[in-house]
Amino acid sequence: MVTKKTIVLLFGVIFLFPVLAFAKGVPQTYVIRKGDTLWGISQRFLKDPDYWPNLWSNNQFVTNPHLIYPGQEITIYDGRILVVGEKQGANGGPDLLEERVGEDAITIKTFGGADGFLSQEEVQGSGIIIDAVDNRLLMAKDDTLFIQMGGQTDIGDIFMAFRADKPIRHPRTGTMLGYRVMNLGTVQIMEVNPTVATAVVTESYKEIERGNRIMPQTFREYHIDLKRARNPLSGFVVASSADQESLASYDVIHVDLGSDDGLEPGNLLYLARERRVTDKSLVKADLLLPDIFLGNAVVLESRKNNSSALILKCRETVFVGDKVYTVVQ
């Protein structure tokens, strides 16, 4: 749950570029290598990763933007890249470009964690506030509570009190995924008994009631090595940490891909939206248009069936229901 968020982005990115002379009418060629992506090529040679959708949509040789193959040659005309056949320009053609790419590193400090969305299993496995020392309905700082714990606890442990506020369903299938959770404050365990634990409210952001739940309080600092995913994956944005309708850079989103799918912290994601056929289109049925590229994000945490990710950069507003794709090797 993000209640107060400080995000520090430290990019240690080293690119060693050749000097590129884009003389008009004189093309240069780059041969695609294993691990290349249209996004990465656009970044390295045009300094604009957001150019890749144009690179794809204007390119008859690339039918799937996530599947380009080593050996294809990319020809650059006055700063524009077009894929040519594997043999075209191989002999006596334009000079080939060479490049080396260093490591990317990112440090993200998110106080309170990157939560805000919990699965049904996580909510059901959490502790529950069952009573207080008097008949008041609402509790606040310094009040004493009795908690039925969801797991092992010790005296002095600190937990976040939360409310499972809003059911989250998959934007496409309607399947129940979990709950939006609201951070209510923190409680500290003072005594552990066989049936309940006694706790005191140490911080209160909102009123705490019987039936509210607790989970371990975390103060996370993510030291993430940016990396491409091992396998191509696609999914959807299913929620945001702040329950916002429109999302932008540095917002935390939740996606329907997790560790069971092979998603790991540090994996880069593309954000995209389906492009709809216009009313004036000459072809209506089964016309697949290139997606609208929205931006990119990095995975912060990966749970079994869902993950949280930080939007690094977006060129358009992102909404729940938009697509996500992994950046593959």
C-alpha positions as a printed NumPy array, in Angstrom:
array([[  0.   ,   0.   ,   0.   ],
       [  1.435,   3.355,  -0.953],
       [  0.41 ,   6.072,   1.459],
       [  3.533,   8.161,   1.318],
       [  5.829,   7.377,  -1.536],
       [  9.328,   8.566,  -2.281],
       [ 10.742,   7.324,  -5.509],
       [ 14.359,   7.821,  -6.423],
       [ 15.45 ,   6.777,  -9.855],
       [ 19.186,   6.393, -10.327],
       [ 20.012,   5.357, -13.82 ],
       [ 23.559,   4.136, -14.368],
       [ 23.325,   3.62 , -18.071],
       [ 26.389,   3.539, -20.302],
       [ 25.937,   3.514, -24.033],
       [ 28.957,   3.466, -26.323],
       [ 27.783,   4.727, -29.676],
       [ 29.667,   5.082, -32.93 ],
       [ 29.495,   8.4  , -34.647],
       [ 26.492,   8.174, -36.934],
       [ 26.422,  10.401, -39.969],
       [ 22.927,  10.466, -41.412],
       [ 23.776,  12.057, -44.709],
       [ 20.641,  12.424, -46.767],
       [ 20.205,   9.599, -49.214],
       [ 23.152,   7.604, -47.826],
       [ 21.762,   4.646, -45.853],
       [ 23.548,   2.765, -43.117],
       [ 22.739,  -0.728, -41.969],
       [ 22.586,  -2.518, -38.623],
       [ 22.285,  -6.313, -38.416],
       [ 19.853,  -7.524, -35.777],
       [ 21.478,  -9.587, -33.046],
       [ 20.102, -12.023, -30.482],
       [ 18.37 , -10.044, -27.75 ],
       [ 17.552,  -7.001, -29.888],
       [ 14.112,  -5.409, -29.75 ],
       [ 12.544,  -2.656, -31.814],
       [ 12.308,  -0.609, -28.614],
       [ 16.005,  -1.091, -27.89 ],
       [ 17.091,  -0.371, -31.445],
       [ 15.066,   2.84 , -31.489],
       [ 16.67 ,   3.843, -28.181],
       [ 20.225,   3.055, -29.221],
       [ 20.273,   4.603, -32.651],
       [ 17.519,   7.213, -32.627],
       [ 17.632,   8.103, -28.92 ],
       [ 13.84 ,   7.622, -28.925],
       [ 12.454,   4.249, -27.735],
       [  8.922,   5.482, -28.376],
       [  9.598,   5.371, -32.106],
       [  9.252,   1.582, -32.248],
       [  5.491,   1.455, -33.061],
       [  6.156,   3.511, -36.208],
       [  9.061,   1.241, -36.988],
       [  6.689,  -1.71 , -36.813],
       [  3.613,  -0.277, -38.512],
       [  5.625,   1.073, -41.459],
       [  7.585,  -2.138, -41.861],
       [  6.29 ,  -4.952, -44.048],
       [  8.926,  -7.431, -42.847],
       [  8.005,  -7.255, -39.156],
       [  4.659,  -8.96 , -38.659],
       [  5.067,  -9.299, -34.882],
       [  6.969,  -6.533, -33.027],
       [  8.146,  -9.023, -30.413],
       [  9.624, -11.402, -32.977],
       [ 12.561,  -9.987, -34.898],
       [ 15.326, -12.336, -35.852],
       [ 19.125, -12.243, -35.879],
       [ 20.43 , -11.726, -39.377],
       [ 17.784,  -9.251, -40.511],
       [ 19.319,  -5.97 , -41.597],
       [ 17.986,  -2.622, -40.468],
       [ 18.6  ,   0.217, -42.858],
       [ 18.631,   3.782, -41.552],
       [ 17.583,   6.534, -43.953],
       [ 17.983,  10.045, -42.591],
       [ 17.286,   8.823, -39.078],
       [ 14.433,   6.479, -40.039],
       [ 14.831,   2.718, -39.695],
       [ 13.366,   0.214, -42.089],
       [ 13.91 ,  -3.534, -41.996],
       [ 15.161,  -5.02 , -45.238],
       [ 15.527,  -8.654, -46.255],
       [ 18.291, -10.719, -44.708],
       [ 20.373, -10.785, -47.889],
       [ 19.687,  -7.27 , -49.15 ],
       [ 22.678,  -5.004, -48.807],
       [ 24.924,  -7.791, -47.611],
       [ 27.52 ,  -7.249, -50.312],
       [ 28.701,  -3.836, -51.323],
       [ 25.885,  -2.231, -49.338],
       [ 25.911,   0.349, -46.584],
       [ 28.41 ,   0.164, -43.72 ],
       [ 27.326,  -1.894, -40.731],
       [ 26.881,  -0.207, -37.376],
       [ 28.547,  -1.597, -34.266],
       [ 27.452,  -0.887, -30.714],
       [ 27.951,  -2.066, -27.148],
       [ 25.517,  -1.613, -24.322],
       [ 26.405,  -1.441, -20.626],
       [ 24.298,  -2.409, -17.611],
       [ 21.202,  -0.557, -16.442],
       [ 20.57 ,  -0.167, -12.719],
       [ 17.633,   1.378, -10.926],
       [ 17.026,   2.073,  -7.254],
       [ 13.453,   2.598,  -6.116],
       [ 12.545,   3.548,  -2.556],
       [  8.888,   2.969,  -1.776],
       [  8.037,   3.53 ,   1.853],
       [  5.116,   1.387,   2.83 ],
       [  5.739,  -0.995,  -0.023],
       [  4.29 ,  -1.262,  -3.496],
       [  1.092,  -2.823,  -2.257],
       [ -2.485,  -1.646,  -2.644],
       [ -3.749,  -4.851,  -4.179],
       [ -3.894,  -8.251,  -2.49 ],
       [ -5.101, -11.583,  -3.825],
       [ -8.018, -13.397,  -2.226],
       [ -5.598, -15.894,  -0.673],
       [ -3.483, -13.128,   0.857],
       [ -6.51 , -11.385,   2.377],
       [ -7.949, -14.634,   3.727],
       [ -4.592, -15.559,   5.273],
       [ -4.125, -12.247,   7.084],
       [ -4.89 , -11.52 ,  10.736],
       [ -8.213,  -9.992,  11.755],
       [ -9.069,  -7.44 ,  14.456],
       [-11.797,  -9.109,  16.487],
       [-12.297,  -6.801,  19.499],
       [-11.149,  -3.833,  21.59 ],
       [-11.131,  -3.014,  25.312],
       [-14.477,  -1.172,  25.228],
       [-17.618,  -0.824,  23.146],
       [-16.4  ,   1.947,  20.859],
       [-16.904,   1.24 ,  17.183],
       [-13.871,   3.183,  15.952],
       [-10.307,   2.932,  17.228],
       [ -7.376,   5.297,  16.807],
       [ -3.817,   5.873,  18.035],
       [ -2.943,   4.39 ,  21.472],
       [ -6.077,   2.21 ,  21.57 ],
       [ -5.713,  -1.465,  22.496],
       [ -6.954,  -4.189,  20.144],
       [ -7.307,  -7.951,  20.188],
       [ -6.237,  -9.742,  17.034],
       [ -6.738, -13.24 ,  15.724],
       [ -3.451, -13.789,  13.955],
       [ -3.131, -15.406,  10.544],
       [  0.311, -16.771,  11.334],
       [  3.22 , -16.787,  13.757],
       [  3.925, -13.512,  15.572],
       [  6.181, -12.238,  18.352],
       [  6.006,  -9.403,  20.862],
       [  7.209,  -6.183,  19.248],
       [  6.182,  -7.117,  15.691],
       [  4.648,  -4.271,  13.721],
       [  1.752,  -4.78 ,  11.333],
       [ -0.177,  -2.634,   8.907],
       [ -3.907,  -2.421,   9.63 ],
       [ -5.883,  -2.419,   6.384],
       [ -9.347,  -2.726,   4.984],
       [-10.157,  -4.898,   1.971],
       [-11.912,  -2.018,   0.304],
       [-12.878,  -2.982,  -3.213],
       [-13.085,  -6.289,  -5.091],
       [-10.84 ,  -6.335,  -8.149],
       [-12.018,  -8.321, -11.16 ],
       [-10.12 ,  -8.993, -14.342],
       [-10.971,  -6.212, -16.823],
       [-11.435,  -8.698, -19.684],
       [-12.721, -11.926, -18.133],
       [-14.481, -10.689, -15.009],
       [-12.648, -13.263, -12.872],
       [-12.221, -12.308,  -9.222],
       [ -8.542, -11.483,  -8.634],
       [ -8.404,  -9.944,  -5.185],
       [ -9.078,  -6.727,  -3.325],
       [ -8.042,  -3.116,  -3.308],
       [ -6.676,  -2.536,   0.21 ],
       [ -6.618,   0.714,   2.179],
       [ -3.864,   1.393,   4.704],
       [ -5.489,   2.404,   8.01 ],
       [ -2.429,   2.623,  10.25 ],
       [  0.023,   0.467,  12.177],
       [ -0.28 ,  -1.735,  15.247],
       [  2.407,  -3.247,  17.47 ],
       [  2.057,  -6.606,  19.199],
       [  2.302,  -6.222,  22.994],
       [  1.285,  -9.7  ,  24.177],
       [  0.757, -13.075,  22.54 ],
       [ -1.827, -15.478,  23.974],
       [ -2.959, -18.931,  22.77 ],
       [ -6.106, -17.563,  21.086],
       [ -5.452, -13.87 ,  20.427],
       [ -2.686, -11.288,  20.366],
       [ -2.954,  -7.956,  22.159],
       [ -1.798,  -4.946,  20.14 ],
       [ -1.674,  -1.168,  20.443],
       [ -2.392,   1.221,  17.566],
       [  0.867,   3.116,  16.992],
       [ -0.248,   5.134,  13.95 ],
       [ -3.759,   5.868,  12.722],
       [ -4.362,   7.291,   9.238],
       [ -8.052,   6.397,   9.21 ],
       [-10.479,   4.953,  11.725],
       [ -9.852,   1.297,  12.584],
       [-12.793,  -1.048,  13.17 ],
       [-13.453,  -4.624,  14.18 ],
       [-13.225,  -6.792,  11.115],
       [-10.303,  -4.854,   9.651],
       [ -7.231,  -6.951,   8.922],
       [ -3.496,  -6.78 ,   9.496],
       [ -0.424,  -7.76 ,   7.523],
       [  3.317,  -7.313,   8.161],
       [  4.421,  -3.697,   7.843],
       [  7.207,  -3.246,   5.309],
       [  9.55 ,  -0.429,   4.365],
       [ 11.023,  -1.5  ,   1.098],
       [ 13.919,  -0.225,  -0.911],
       [ 14.203,  -1.94 ,  -4.255],
       [ 17.626,  -2.336,  -5.824],
       [ 16.676,  -3.663,  -9.211],
       [ 18.772,  -4.776, -12.136],
       [ 16.756,  -4.087, -15.244],
       [ 16.498,  -7.2  , -17.37 ],
       [ 14.474,  -8.639, -20.188],
       [ 12.106, -11.484, -19.396],
       [ 13.102, -15.004, -20.347],
       [  9.89 , -15.653, -22.259],
       [  7.387, -13.496, -24.152],
       [  4.398, -12.836, -21.91 ],
       [  1.317, -10.698, -22.352],
       [ -1.271,  -9.611, -19.839],
       [ -3.268,  -6.65 , -18.598],
       [ -3.172,  -3.846, -16.08 ],
       [ -5.748,  -4.931, -13.493],
       [ -5.429,  -2.251, -10.792],
       [ -3.382,   0.674,  -9.518],
       [ -2.002,   1.165,  -6.024],
       [ -3.683,   4.529,  -5.534],
       [ -7.005,   3.465,  -7.126],
       [ -6.566,   6.08 ,  -9.839],
       [ -8.527,   5.982, -13.072],
       [ -5.74 ,   7.548, -15.123],
       [ -2.098,   6.615, -14.632],
       [  1.175,   8.269, -15.558],
       [  4.912,   8.053, -14.902],
       [  5.926,   6.848, -11.409],
       [  2.511,   5.394, -10.624],
       [  2.45 ,   1.804,  -9.351],
       [  0.278,  -0.621, -11.304],
       [ -0.706,  -4.251, -10.797],
       [ -0.715,  -6.767, -13.646],
       [ -2.166, -10.262, -14.026],
       [  1.223, -11.926, -14.54 ],
       [  3.253, -13.389, -11.697],
       [  6.088, -15.689, -10.728],
       [  4.127, -18.729, -11.932],
       [  4.208, -17.158, -15.404],
       [  7.951, -16.496, -15.176],
       [  7.777, -12.768, -14.397],
       [ 10.581, -11.526, -12.128],
       [ 11.493,  -8.253, -10.38 ],
       [ 13.482,  -6.103, -12.778],
       [ 11.696,  -7.341, -15.892],
       [ 10.812,  -4.547, -18.283],
       [  7.28 ,  -4.255, -19.592],
       [  5.784,  -2.445, -22.548],
       [  2.429,  -0.782, -21.981],
       [  0.089,  -0.755, -24.969],
       [ -3.537,  -0.403, -25.991],
       [ -5.462,  -2.105, -28.763],
       [ -5.934,   0.13 , -31.776],
       [ -9.507,   0.096, -32.998],
       [-10.535,   0.138, -36.622],
       [-11.926,   3.535, -37.598],
       [-15.417,   4.018, -39.012],
       [-13.821,   4.924, -42.365],
       [-11.736,   1.757, -42.684],
       [-12.065,  -0.11 , -45.986],
       [-11.694,  -3.419, -44.15 ],
       [-13.86 ,  -4.056, -41.108],
       [-13.732,  -7.756, -40.238],
       [-10.647,  -9.361, -38.668],
       [ -8.409,  -6.362, -39.289],
       [ -5.558,  -6.388, -36.77 ],
       [ -3.874,  -3.018, -36.378],
       [ -0.656,  -2.312, -34.467],
       [ -1.208,  -1.561, -30.79 ],
       [ -0.843,   1.99 , -29.514],
       [  2.416,   2.19 , -27.589],
       [  1.85 ,   3.865, -24.203],
       [  5.126,   3.547, -22.342],
       [  7.181,   1.171, -20.224],
       [  7.361,  -0.096, -16.663],
       [  9.613,  -2.173, -14.434],
       [  8.433,  -5.024, -12.221],
       [  8.945,  -4.29 ,  -8.507],
       [  7.473,  -7.389,  -6.913],
       [  6.259, -10.644,  -8.367],
       [  3.762, -12.782,  -6.481],
       [  2.326, -16.109,  -7.569],
       [ -0.342, -14.785,  -9.959],
       [  0.172, -11.03 , -10.024],
       [  2.899,  -8.426,  -9.884],
       [  3.352,  -4.764,  -9.08 ],
       [  5.252,  -2.53 , -11.492],
       [  6.38 ,   1.079, -11.592],
       [  5.607,   3.096, -14.717],
       [  8.935,   4.59 , -15.782],
       [  7.764,   6.598, -18.735],
       [  4.549,   6.978, -20.657],
       [  3.636,   8.984, -23.711],
       [ -0.112,   8.62 , -23.16 ],
       [ -2.353,   8.092, -20.155],
       [ -2.523,   4.473, -18.985],
       [ -5.797,   2.906, -17.828],
       [ -6.825,  -0.321, -16.124],
       [ -7.437,  -2.83 , -18.928],
       [ -4.483,  -1.708, -21.049],
       [ -2.065,  -4.395, -22.23 ],
       [  1.387,  -5.283, -20.935],
       [  4.109,  -7.186, -22.794],
       [  7.448,  -8.434, -21.562],
       [ 10.64 ,  -7.226, -23.188],
       [ 12.266, -10.513, -24.158],
       [ 15.881, -11.461, -24.799]])
